[in-house]
Coordinates of N, CA and C in Angstrom, one line a residue:
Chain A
X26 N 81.6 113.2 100.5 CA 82.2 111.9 100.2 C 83.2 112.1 99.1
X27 N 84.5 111.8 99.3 CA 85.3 111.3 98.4 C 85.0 110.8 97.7
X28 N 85.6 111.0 96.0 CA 85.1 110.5 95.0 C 86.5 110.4 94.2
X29 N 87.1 109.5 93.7 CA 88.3 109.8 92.3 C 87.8 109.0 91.1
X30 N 87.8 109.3 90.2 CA 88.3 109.2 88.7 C 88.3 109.2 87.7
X31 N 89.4 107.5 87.2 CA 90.1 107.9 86.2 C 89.8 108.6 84.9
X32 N 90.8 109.1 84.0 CA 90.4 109.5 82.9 C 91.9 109.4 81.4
X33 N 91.3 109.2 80.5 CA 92.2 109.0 79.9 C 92.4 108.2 78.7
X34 N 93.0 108.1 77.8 CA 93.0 107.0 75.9 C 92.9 105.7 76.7
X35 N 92.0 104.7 76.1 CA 91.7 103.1 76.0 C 92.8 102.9 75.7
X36 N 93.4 103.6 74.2 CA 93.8 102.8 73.4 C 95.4 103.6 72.9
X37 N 96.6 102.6 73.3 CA 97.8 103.4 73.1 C 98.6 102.8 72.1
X38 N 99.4 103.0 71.8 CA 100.2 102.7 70.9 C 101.6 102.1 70.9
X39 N 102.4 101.0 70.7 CA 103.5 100.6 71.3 C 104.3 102.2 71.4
X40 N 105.5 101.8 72.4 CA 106.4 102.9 72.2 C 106.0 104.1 72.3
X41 N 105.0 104.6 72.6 CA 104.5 105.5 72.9 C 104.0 105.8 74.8
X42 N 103.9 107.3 74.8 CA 103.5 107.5 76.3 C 102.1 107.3 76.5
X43 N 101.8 106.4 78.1 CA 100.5 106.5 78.7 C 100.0 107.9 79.3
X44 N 99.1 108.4 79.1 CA 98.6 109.4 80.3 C 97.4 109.4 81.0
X45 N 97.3 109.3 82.3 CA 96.6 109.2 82.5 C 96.1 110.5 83.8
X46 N 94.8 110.9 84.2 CA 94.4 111.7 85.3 C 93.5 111.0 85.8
X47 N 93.7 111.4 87.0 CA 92.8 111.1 88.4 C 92.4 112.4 88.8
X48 N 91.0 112.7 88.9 CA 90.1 113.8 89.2 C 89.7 113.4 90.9
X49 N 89.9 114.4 91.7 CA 89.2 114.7 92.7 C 88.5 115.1 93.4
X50 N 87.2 114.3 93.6 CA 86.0 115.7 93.9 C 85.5 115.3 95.5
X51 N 85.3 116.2 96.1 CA 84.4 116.0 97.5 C 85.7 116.2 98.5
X52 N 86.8 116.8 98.2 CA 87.8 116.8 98.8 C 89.1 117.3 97.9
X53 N 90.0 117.4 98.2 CA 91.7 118.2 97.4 C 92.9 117.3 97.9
X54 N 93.5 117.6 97.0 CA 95.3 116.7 97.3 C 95.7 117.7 98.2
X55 N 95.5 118.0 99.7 CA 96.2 119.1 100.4 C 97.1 118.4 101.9
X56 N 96.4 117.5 102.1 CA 96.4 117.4 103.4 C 97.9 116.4 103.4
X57 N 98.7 116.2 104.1 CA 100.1 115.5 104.7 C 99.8 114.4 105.1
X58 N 98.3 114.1 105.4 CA 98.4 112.9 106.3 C 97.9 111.9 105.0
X59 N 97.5 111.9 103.3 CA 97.7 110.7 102.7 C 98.5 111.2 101.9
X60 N 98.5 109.9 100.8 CA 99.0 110.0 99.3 C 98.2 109.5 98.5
X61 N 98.7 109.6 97.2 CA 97.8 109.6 96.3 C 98.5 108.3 94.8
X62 N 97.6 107.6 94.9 CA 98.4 106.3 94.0 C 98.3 105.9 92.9
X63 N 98.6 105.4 92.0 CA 98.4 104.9 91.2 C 98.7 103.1 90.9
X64 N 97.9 102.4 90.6 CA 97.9 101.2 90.7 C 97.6 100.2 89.5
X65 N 98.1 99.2 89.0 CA 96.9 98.5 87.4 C 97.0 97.2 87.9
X66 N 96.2 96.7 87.3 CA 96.0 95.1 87.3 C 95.7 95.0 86.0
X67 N 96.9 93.7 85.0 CA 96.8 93.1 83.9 C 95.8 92.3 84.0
X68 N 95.0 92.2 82.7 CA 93.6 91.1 82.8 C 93.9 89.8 83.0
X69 N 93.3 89.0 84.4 CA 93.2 88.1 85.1 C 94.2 88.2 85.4
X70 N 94.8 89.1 86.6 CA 96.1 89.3 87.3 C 95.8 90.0 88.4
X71 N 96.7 89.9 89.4 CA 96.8 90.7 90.5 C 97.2 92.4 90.4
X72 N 96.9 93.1 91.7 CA 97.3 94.2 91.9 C 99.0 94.5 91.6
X73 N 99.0 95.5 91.0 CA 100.6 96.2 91.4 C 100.0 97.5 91.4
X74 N 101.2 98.0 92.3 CA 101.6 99.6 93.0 C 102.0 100.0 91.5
X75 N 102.1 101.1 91.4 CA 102.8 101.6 90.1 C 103.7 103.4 90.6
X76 N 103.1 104.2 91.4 CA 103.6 105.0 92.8 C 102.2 105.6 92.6
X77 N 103.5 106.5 93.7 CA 102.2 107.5 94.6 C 103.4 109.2 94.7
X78 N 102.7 109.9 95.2 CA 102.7 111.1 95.3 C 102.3 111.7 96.5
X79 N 103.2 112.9 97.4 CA 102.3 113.5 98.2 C 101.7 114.8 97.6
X80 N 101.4 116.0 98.7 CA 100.8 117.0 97.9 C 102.2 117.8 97.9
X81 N 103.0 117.7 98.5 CA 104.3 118.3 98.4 C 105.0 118.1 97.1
X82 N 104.7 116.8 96.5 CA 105.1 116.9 95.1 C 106.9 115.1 95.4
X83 N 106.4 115.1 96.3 CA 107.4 113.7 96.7 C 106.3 112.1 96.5
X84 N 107.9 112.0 95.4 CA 107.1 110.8 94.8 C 108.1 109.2 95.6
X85 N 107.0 108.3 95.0 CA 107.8 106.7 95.5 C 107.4 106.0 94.0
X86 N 108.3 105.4 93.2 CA 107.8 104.7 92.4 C 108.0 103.1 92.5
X87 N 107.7 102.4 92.0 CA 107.6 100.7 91.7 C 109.3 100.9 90.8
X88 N 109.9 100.1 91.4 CA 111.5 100.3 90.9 C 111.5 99.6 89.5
X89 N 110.1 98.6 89.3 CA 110.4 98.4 87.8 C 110.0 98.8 86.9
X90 N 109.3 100.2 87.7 CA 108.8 101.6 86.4 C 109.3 102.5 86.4
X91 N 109.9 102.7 87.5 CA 110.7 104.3 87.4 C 111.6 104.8 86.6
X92 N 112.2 104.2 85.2 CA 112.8 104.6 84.8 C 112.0 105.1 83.4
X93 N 110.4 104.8 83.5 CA 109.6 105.6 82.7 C 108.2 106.0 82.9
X94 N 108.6 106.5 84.5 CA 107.1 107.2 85.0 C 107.5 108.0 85.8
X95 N 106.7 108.9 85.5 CA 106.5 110.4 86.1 C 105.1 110.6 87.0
X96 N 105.2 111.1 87.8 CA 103.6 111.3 88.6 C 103.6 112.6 88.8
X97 N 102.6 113.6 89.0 CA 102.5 114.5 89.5 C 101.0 115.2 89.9
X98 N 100.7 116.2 90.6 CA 99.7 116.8 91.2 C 100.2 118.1 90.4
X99 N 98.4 118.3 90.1 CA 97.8 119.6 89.6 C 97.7 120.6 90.4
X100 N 98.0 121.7 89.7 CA 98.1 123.2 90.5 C 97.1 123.3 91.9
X101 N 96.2 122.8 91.0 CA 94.5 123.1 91.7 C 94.4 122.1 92.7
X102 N 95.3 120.9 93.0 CA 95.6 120.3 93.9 C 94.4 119.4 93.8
X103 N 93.4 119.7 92.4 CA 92.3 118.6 92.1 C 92.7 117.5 91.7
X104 N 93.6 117.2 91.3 CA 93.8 116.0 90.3 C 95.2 115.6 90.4
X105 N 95.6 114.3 90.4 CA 97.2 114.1 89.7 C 97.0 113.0 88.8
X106 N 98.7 113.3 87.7 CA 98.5 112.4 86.6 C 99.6 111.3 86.7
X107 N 99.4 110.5 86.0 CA 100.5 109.5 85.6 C 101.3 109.8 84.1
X108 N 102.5 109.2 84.0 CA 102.8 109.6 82.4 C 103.8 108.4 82.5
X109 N 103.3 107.1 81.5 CA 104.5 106.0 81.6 C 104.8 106.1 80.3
X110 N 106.5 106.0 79.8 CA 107.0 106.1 78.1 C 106.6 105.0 78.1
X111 N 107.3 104.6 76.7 CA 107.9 103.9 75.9 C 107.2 101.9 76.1
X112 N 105.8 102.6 76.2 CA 104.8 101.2 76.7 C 105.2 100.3 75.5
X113 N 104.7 99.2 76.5 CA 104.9 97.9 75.9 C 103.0 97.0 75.9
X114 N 103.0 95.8 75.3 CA 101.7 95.2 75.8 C 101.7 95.1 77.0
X115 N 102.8 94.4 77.9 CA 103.2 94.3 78.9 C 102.2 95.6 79.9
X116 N 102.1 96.7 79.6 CA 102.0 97.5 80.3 C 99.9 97.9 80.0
X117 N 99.2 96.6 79.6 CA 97.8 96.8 79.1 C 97.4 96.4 80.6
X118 N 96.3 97.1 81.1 CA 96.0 96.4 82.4 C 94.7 97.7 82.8
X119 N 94.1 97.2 84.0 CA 93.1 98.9 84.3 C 94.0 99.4 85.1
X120 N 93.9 100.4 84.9 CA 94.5 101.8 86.1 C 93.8 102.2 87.1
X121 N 94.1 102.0 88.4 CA 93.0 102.5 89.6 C 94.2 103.8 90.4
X122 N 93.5 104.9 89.8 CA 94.3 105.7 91.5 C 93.6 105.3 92.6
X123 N 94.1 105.8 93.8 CA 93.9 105.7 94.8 C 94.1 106.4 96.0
X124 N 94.0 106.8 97.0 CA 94.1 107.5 98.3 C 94.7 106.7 99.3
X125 N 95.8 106.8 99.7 CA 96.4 106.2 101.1 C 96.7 106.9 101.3
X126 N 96.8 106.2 102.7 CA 96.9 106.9 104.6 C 98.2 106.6 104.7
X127 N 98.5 108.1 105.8 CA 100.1 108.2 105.8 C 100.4 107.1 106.4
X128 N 99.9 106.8 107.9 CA 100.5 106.0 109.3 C 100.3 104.6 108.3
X129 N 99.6 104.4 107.9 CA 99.1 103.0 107.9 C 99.1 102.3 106.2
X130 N 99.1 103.0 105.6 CA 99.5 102.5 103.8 C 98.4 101.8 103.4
X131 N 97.3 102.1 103.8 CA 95.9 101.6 103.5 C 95.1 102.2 102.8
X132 N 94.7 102.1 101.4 CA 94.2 102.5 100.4 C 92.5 102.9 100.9
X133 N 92.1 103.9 101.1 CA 90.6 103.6 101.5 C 89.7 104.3 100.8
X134 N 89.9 104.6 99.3 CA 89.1 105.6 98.4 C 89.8 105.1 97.3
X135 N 88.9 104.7 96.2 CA 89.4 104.6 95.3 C 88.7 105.0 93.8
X136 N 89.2 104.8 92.3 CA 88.3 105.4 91.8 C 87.8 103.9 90.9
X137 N 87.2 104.0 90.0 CA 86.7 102.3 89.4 C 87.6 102.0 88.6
X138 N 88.3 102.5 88.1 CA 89.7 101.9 87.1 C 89.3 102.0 86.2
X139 N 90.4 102.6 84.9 CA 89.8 102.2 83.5 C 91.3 101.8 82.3
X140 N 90.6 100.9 81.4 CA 91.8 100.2 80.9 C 92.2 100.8 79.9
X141 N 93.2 100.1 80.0 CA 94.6 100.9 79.0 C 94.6 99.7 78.0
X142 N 94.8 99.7 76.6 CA 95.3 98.8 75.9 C 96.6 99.2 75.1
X143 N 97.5 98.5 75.6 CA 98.3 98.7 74.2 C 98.8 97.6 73.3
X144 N 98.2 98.6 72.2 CA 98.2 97.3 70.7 C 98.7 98.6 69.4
X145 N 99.3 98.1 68.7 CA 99.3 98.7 66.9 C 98.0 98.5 66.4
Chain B
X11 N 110.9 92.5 99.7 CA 110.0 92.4 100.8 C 108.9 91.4 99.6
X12 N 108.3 90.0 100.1 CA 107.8 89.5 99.6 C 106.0 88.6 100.2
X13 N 104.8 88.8 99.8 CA 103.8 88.2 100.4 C 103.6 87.5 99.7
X14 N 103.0 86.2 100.1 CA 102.4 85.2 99.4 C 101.2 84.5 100.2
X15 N 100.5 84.1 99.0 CA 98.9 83.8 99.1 C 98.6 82.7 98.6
X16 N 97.8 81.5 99.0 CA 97.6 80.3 98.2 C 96.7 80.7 97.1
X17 N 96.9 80.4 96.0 CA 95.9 81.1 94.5 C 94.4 81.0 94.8
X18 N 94.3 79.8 95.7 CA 92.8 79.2 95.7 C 91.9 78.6 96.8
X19 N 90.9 79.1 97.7 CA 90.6 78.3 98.7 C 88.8 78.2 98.2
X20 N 88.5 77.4 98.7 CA 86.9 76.7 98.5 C 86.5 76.1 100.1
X21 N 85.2 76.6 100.1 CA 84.6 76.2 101.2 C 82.9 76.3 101.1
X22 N 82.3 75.7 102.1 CA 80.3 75.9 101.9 C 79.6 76.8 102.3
X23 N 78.7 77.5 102.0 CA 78.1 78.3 103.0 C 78.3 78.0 104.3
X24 N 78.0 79.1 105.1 CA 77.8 78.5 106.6 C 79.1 78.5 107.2
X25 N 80.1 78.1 106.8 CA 81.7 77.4 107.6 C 82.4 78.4 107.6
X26 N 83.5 78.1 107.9 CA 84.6 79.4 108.3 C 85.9 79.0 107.2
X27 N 86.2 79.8 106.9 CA 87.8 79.6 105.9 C 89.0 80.6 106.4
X28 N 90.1 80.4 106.4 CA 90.9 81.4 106.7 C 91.8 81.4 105.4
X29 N 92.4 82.4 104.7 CA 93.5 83.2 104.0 C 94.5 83.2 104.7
X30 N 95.8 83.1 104.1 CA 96.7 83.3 104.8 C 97.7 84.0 103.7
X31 N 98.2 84.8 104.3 CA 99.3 85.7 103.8 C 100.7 85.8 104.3
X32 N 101.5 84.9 103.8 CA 102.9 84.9 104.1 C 104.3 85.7 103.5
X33 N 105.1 86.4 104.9 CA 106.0 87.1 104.4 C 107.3 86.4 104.3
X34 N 108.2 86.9 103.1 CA 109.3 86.5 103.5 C 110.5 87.7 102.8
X35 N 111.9 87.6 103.4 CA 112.1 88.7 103.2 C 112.3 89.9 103.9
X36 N 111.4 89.4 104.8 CA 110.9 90.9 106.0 C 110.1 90.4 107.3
X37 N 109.9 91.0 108.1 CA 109.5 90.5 108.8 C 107.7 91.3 108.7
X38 N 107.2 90.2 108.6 CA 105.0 91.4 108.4 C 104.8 92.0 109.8
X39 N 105.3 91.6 111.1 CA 104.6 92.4 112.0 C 105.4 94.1 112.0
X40 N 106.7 94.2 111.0 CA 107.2 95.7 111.1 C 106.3 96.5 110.6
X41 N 105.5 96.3 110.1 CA 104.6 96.8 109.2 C 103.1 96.5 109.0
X42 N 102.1 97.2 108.9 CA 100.4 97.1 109.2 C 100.7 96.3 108.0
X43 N 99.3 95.3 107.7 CA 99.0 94.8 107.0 C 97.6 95.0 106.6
X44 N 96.9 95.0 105.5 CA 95.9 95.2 105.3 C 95.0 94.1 104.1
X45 N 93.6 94.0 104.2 CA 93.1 92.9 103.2 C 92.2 93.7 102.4
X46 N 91.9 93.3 101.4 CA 91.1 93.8 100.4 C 90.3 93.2 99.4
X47 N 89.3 93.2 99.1 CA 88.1 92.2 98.4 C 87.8 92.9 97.4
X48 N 88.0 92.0 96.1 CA 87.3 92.5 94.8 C 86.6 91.8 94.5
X49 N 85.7 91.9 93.9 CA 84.7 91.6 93.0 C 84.7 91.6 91.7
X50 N 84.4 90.6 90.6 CA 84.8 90.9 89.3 C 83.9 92.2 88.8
X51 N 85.3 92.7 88.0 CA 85.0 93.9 87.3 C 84.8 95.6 88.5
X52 N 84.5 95.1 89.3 CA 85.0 96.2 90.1 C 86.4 96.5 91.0
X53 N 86.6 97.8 91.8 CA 87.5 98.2 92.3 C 87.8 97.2 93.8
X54 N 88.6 97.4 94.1 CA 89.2 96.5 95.3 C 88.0 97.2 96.8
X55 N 88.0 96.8 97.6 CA 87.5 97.5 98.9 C 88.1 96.9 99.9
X56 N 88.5 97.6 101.2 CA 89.1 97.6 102.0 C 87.9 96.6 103.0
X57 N 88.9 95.7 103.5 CA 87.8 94.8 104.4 C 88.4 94.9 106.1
X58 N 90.1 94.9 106.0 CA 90.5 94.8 107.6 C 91.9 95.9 107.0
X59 N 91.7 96.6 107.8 CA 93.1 97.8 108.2 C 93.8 97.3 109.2
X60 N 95.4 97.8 109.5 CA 95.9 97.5 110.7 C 96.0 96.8 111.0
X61 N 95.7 95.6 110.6 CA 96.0 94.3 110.9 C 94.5 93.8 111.0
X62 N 94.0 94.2 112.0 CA 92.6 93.8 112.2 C 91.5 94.3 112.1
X63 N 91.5 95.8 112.2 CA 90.6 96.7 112.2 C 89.6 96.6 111.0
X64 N 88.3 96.8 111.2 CA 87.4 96.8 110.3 C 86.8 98.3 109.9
X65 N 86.8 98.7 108.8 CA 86.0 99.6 108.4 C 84.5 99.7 108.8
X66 N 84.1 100.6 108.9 CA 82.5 100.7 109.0 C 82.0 100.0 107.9
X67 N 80.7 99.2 108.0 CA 80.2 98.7 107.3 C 80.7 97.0 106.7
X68 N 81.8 96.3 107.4 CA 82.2 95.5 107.1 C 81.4 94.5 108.5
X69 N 81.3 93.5 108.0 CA 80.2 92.7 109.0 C 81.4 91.8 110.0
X70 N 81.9 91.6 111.6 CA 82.5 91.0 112.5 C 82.6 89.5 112.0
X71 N 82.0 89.3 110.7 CA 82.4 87.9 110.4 C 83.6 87.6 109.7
X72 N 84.1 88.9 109.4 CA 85.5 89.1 109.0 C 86.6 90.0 109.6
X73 N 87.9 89.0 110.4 CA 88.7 89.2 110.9 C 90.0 89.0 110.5
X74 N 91.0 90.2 110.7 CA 92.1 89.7 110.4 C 93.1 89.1 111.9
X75 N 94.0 88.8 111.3 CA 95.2 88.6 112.7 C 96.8 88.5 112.3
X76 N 97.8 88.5 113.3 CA 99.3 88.7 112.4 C 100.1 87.8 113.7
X77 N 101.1 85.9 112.8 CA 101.4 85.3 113.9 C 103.0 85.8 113.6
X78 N 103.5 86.4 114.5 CA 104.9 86.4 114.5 C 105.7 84.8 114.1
X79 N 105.4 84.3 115.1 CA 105.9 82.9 114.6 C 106.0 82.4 113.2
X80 N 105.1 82.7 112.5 CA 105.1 82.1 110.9 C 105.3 83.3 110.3
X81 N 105.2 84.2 110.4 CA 105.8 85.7 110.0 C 104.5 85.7 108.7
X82 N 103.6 85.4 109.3 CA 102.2 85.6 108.3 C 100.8 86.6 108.6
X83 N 100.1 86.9 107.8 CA 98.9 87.6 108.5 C 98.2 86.2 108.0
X84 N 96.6 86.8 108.3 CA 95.7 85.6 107.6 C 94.5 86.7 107.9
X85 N 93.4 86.1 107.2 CA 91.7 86.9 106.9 C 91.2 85.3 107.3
X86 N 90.5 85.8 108.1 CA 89.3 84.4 108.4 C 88.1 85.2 108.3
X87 N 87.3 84.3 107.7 CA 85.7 84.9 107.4 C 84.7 83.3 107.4
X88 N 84.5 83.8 108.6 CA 83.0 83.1 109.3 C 81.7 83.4 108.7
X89 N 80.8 82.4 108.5 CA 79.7 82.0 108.3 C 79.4 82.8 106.5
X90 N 80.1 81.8 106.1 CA 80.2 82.1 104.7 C 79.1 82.4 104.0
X91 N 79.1 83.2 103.0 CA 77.9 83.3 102.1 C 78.2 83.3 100.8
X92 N 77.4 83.3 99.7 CA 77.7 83.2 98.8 C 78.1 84.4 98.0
X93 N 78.2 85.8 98.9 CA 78.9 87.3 98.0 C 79.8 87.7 98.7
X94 N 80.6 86.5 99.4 CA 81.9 86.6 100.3 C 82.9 86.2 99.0
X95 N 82.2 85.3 97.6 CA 82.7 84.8 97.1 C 83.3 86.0 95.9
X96 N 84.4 85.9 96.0 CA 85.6 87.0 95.3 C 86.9 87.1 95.6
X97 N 88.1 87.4 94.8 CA 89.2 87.8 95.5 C 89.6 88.7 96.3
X98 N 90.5 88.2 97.0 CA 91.0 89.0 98.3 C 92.4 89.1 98.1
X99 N 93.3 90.0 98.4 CA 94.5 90.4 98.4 C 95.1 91.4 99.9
X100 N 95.8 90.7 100.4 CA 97.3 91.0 101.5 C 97.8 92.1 100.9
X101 N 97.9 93.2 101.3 CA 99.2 94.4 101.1 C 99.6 94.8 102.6
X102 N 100.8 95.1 102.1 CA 101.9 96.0 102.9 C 102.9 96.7 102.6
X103 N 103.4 96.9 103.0 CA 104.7 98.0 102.8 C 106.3 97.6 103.0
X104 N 107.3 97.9 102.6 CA 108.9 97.4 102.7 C 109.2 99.0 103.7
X105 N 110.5 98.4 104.1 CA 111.5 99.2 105.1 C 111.6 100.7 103.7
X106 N 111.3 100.9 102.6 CA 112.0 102.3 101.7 C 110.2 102.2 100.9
X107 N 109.3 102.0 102.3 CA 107.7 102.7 101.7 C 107.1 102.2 100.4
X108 N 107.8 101.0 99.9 CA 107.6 100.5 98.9 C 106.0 99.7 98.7
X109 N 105.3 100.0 98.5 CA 103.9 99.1 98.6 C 104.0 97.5 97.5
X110 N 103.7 96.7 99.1 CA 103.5 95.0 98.4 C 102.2 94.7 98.4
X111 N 102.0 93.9 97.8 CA 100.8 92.7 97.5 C 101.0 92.0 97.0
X112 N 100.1 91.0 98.1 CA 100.5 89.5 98.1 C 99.4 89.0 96.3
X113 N 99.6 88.3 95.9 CA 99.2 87.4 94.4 C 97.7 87.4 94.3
X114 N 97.3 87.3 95.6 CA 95.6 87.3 95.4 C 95.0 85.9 95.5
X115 N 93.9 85.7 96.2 CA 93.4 84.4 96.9 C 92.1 84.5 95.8
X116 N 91.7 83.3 95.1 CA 90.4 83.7 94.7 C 89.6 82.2 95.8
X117 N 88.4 83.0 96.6 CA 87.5 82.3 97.3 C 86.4 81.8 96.5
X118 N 86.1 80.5 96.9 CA 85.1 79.8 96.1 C 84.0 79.4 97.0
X119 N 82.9 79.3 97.2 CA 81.5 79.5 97.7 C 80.9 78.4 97.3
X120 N 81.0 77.0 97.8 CA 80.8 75.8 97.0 C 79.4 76.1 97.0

C-alpha cells in the first residue's frame, strides 16, 4: 500500500524559505505513468495546486508561485521536496503531497498534510 | 480555465442532492473531471474519477456526470446520511496541464 508523508518546520518566518518533504513508502517516484504534487489549503479555505513533478525531474508550477518555488525528487527516488522563498502569512495553510495519474490528473494517494505557519 | 461550486447545499437524510460544478473559460468535457470529499481535519479522498468512475470502496450512491450543454459536471449522492456530511471539491485540468479546483461545496445533513 502506498503511503506519503509530509515532513517539515510548523513554524516559518516571514521572508524566509518553506521546506518541505514528502517521504515515500510502499512504492518509489519511478514510474511515467504519475506525478507527484504538492498542494495547501489556507485555514477554512479551499484546495490549491502548488505543482508537481515527474520522476524525470519535469516540473508544472501554479503560475502564482513559480517565481518562488522549486520542486524536486530525491536521488533515491523516495521522496520529493518543495522549497517556496520569500513566504508571506499569505502562504500559512496545510501542505498535502500527493500522487497523480498521468491520463487522468486524479490524485489517488495522498499523505495527511501538515501545517505551515508563517508568523514573527 | 475556471470551476465553480455553490459554497453551500443542505438536504435530509434519506433524499438525493446534486453538486454542481461549473466551467467557464474552457470547455469541462476537454478534460476528465474528478470529485473529492473531505472531512474536517483530514486529507481529501477521491469519490468519482473520470467523470464518473468510482473507486473501490465508494458506495453506487454516489455518481458523477458531465452536461455539455451547461459546460458543467455535477456529484449527486442518493440516500443521504449523515457521514456524507463534508466538503466536496470539482478538479480538473487547463489546455498547459495546469490543475483547477472548483471553491468547494460544504454539504449539510439536516
Amino acid at each position: 500500500q502506498l503511503q506519503l508523508q509530509e515532513s517539515g518546520p510548523g513554524l516559518v518566518r516571514p521572508s524566509q524559505t518553506l521546506s518541505l518533504t514528502c517521504t515515500v513508502s510502499g512504492g518509489s517516484i519511478k514510474s511515467d505513468d504519475y506525478f507527484w504534487i504538492w498542494l495547501r489549503q489556507p485555514p477554512g479555505r479551499g484546495l490549491e495546486w502548488v505543482g508537481y513533478i515527474f520522476s524525470s525531474g519535469v516540473t508544472y508550477y501554479n503560475p502564482s508561485l513559480k517565481s518562488r518555488l522549486n520542486i524536486s525528487v530525491g536521488s533515491s527516488k523516495k521522496f520529493f521536496s518543495l522549497e517556496l522563498a520569500s513566504v508571506t502569512a499569505a502562504d500559512t495553510a496545510v501542505y498535502f503531497c500527493a500522487r497523480g495519474t498521468m491520463l487522468t490528473h486524479d490524485f489517488d494517494y495522498w499523505g495527511r498534510g501538515t501545517l505551515v505557519t508563517v508568523s514573527s | 480555465f475556471i470551476l465553480t461550486q455553490p459554497h453551500s447545499v443542505s438536504e435530509s437524510p434519506g433524499k438525493t442532492v446534486t453538486i454542481s460544478c461549473t466551467g467557464s473559460g474552457g470547455n469541462i468535457v476537454s478534460n476528465y473531471v474528478q470529485w473529492y470529499r473531505q472531512r474536517p481535519g483530514s486529507a481529501p479522498t477521491t469519490i468519482i474519477y473520470e467523470n464518473y468512475q468510482r473507486p473501490s470502496g465508494v458506495p453506487a450512491r454516489f455518481s458523477g456526470s458531465i452536461d455539455s450543454s451547461s459546460n458543467s459536471a455535477s456529484l449527486t449522492v442518493s440516500g443521504l446520511e449523515t457521514e456524507d456530511e463534508a466538503d466536496y471539491y470539482c478538479q480538473s485540468y487547463d489546455d498547459f496541464n495546469h490543475v483547477v479546483f472548483g471553491g468547494g461545496t460544504k454539504l449539510t445533513i439536516l
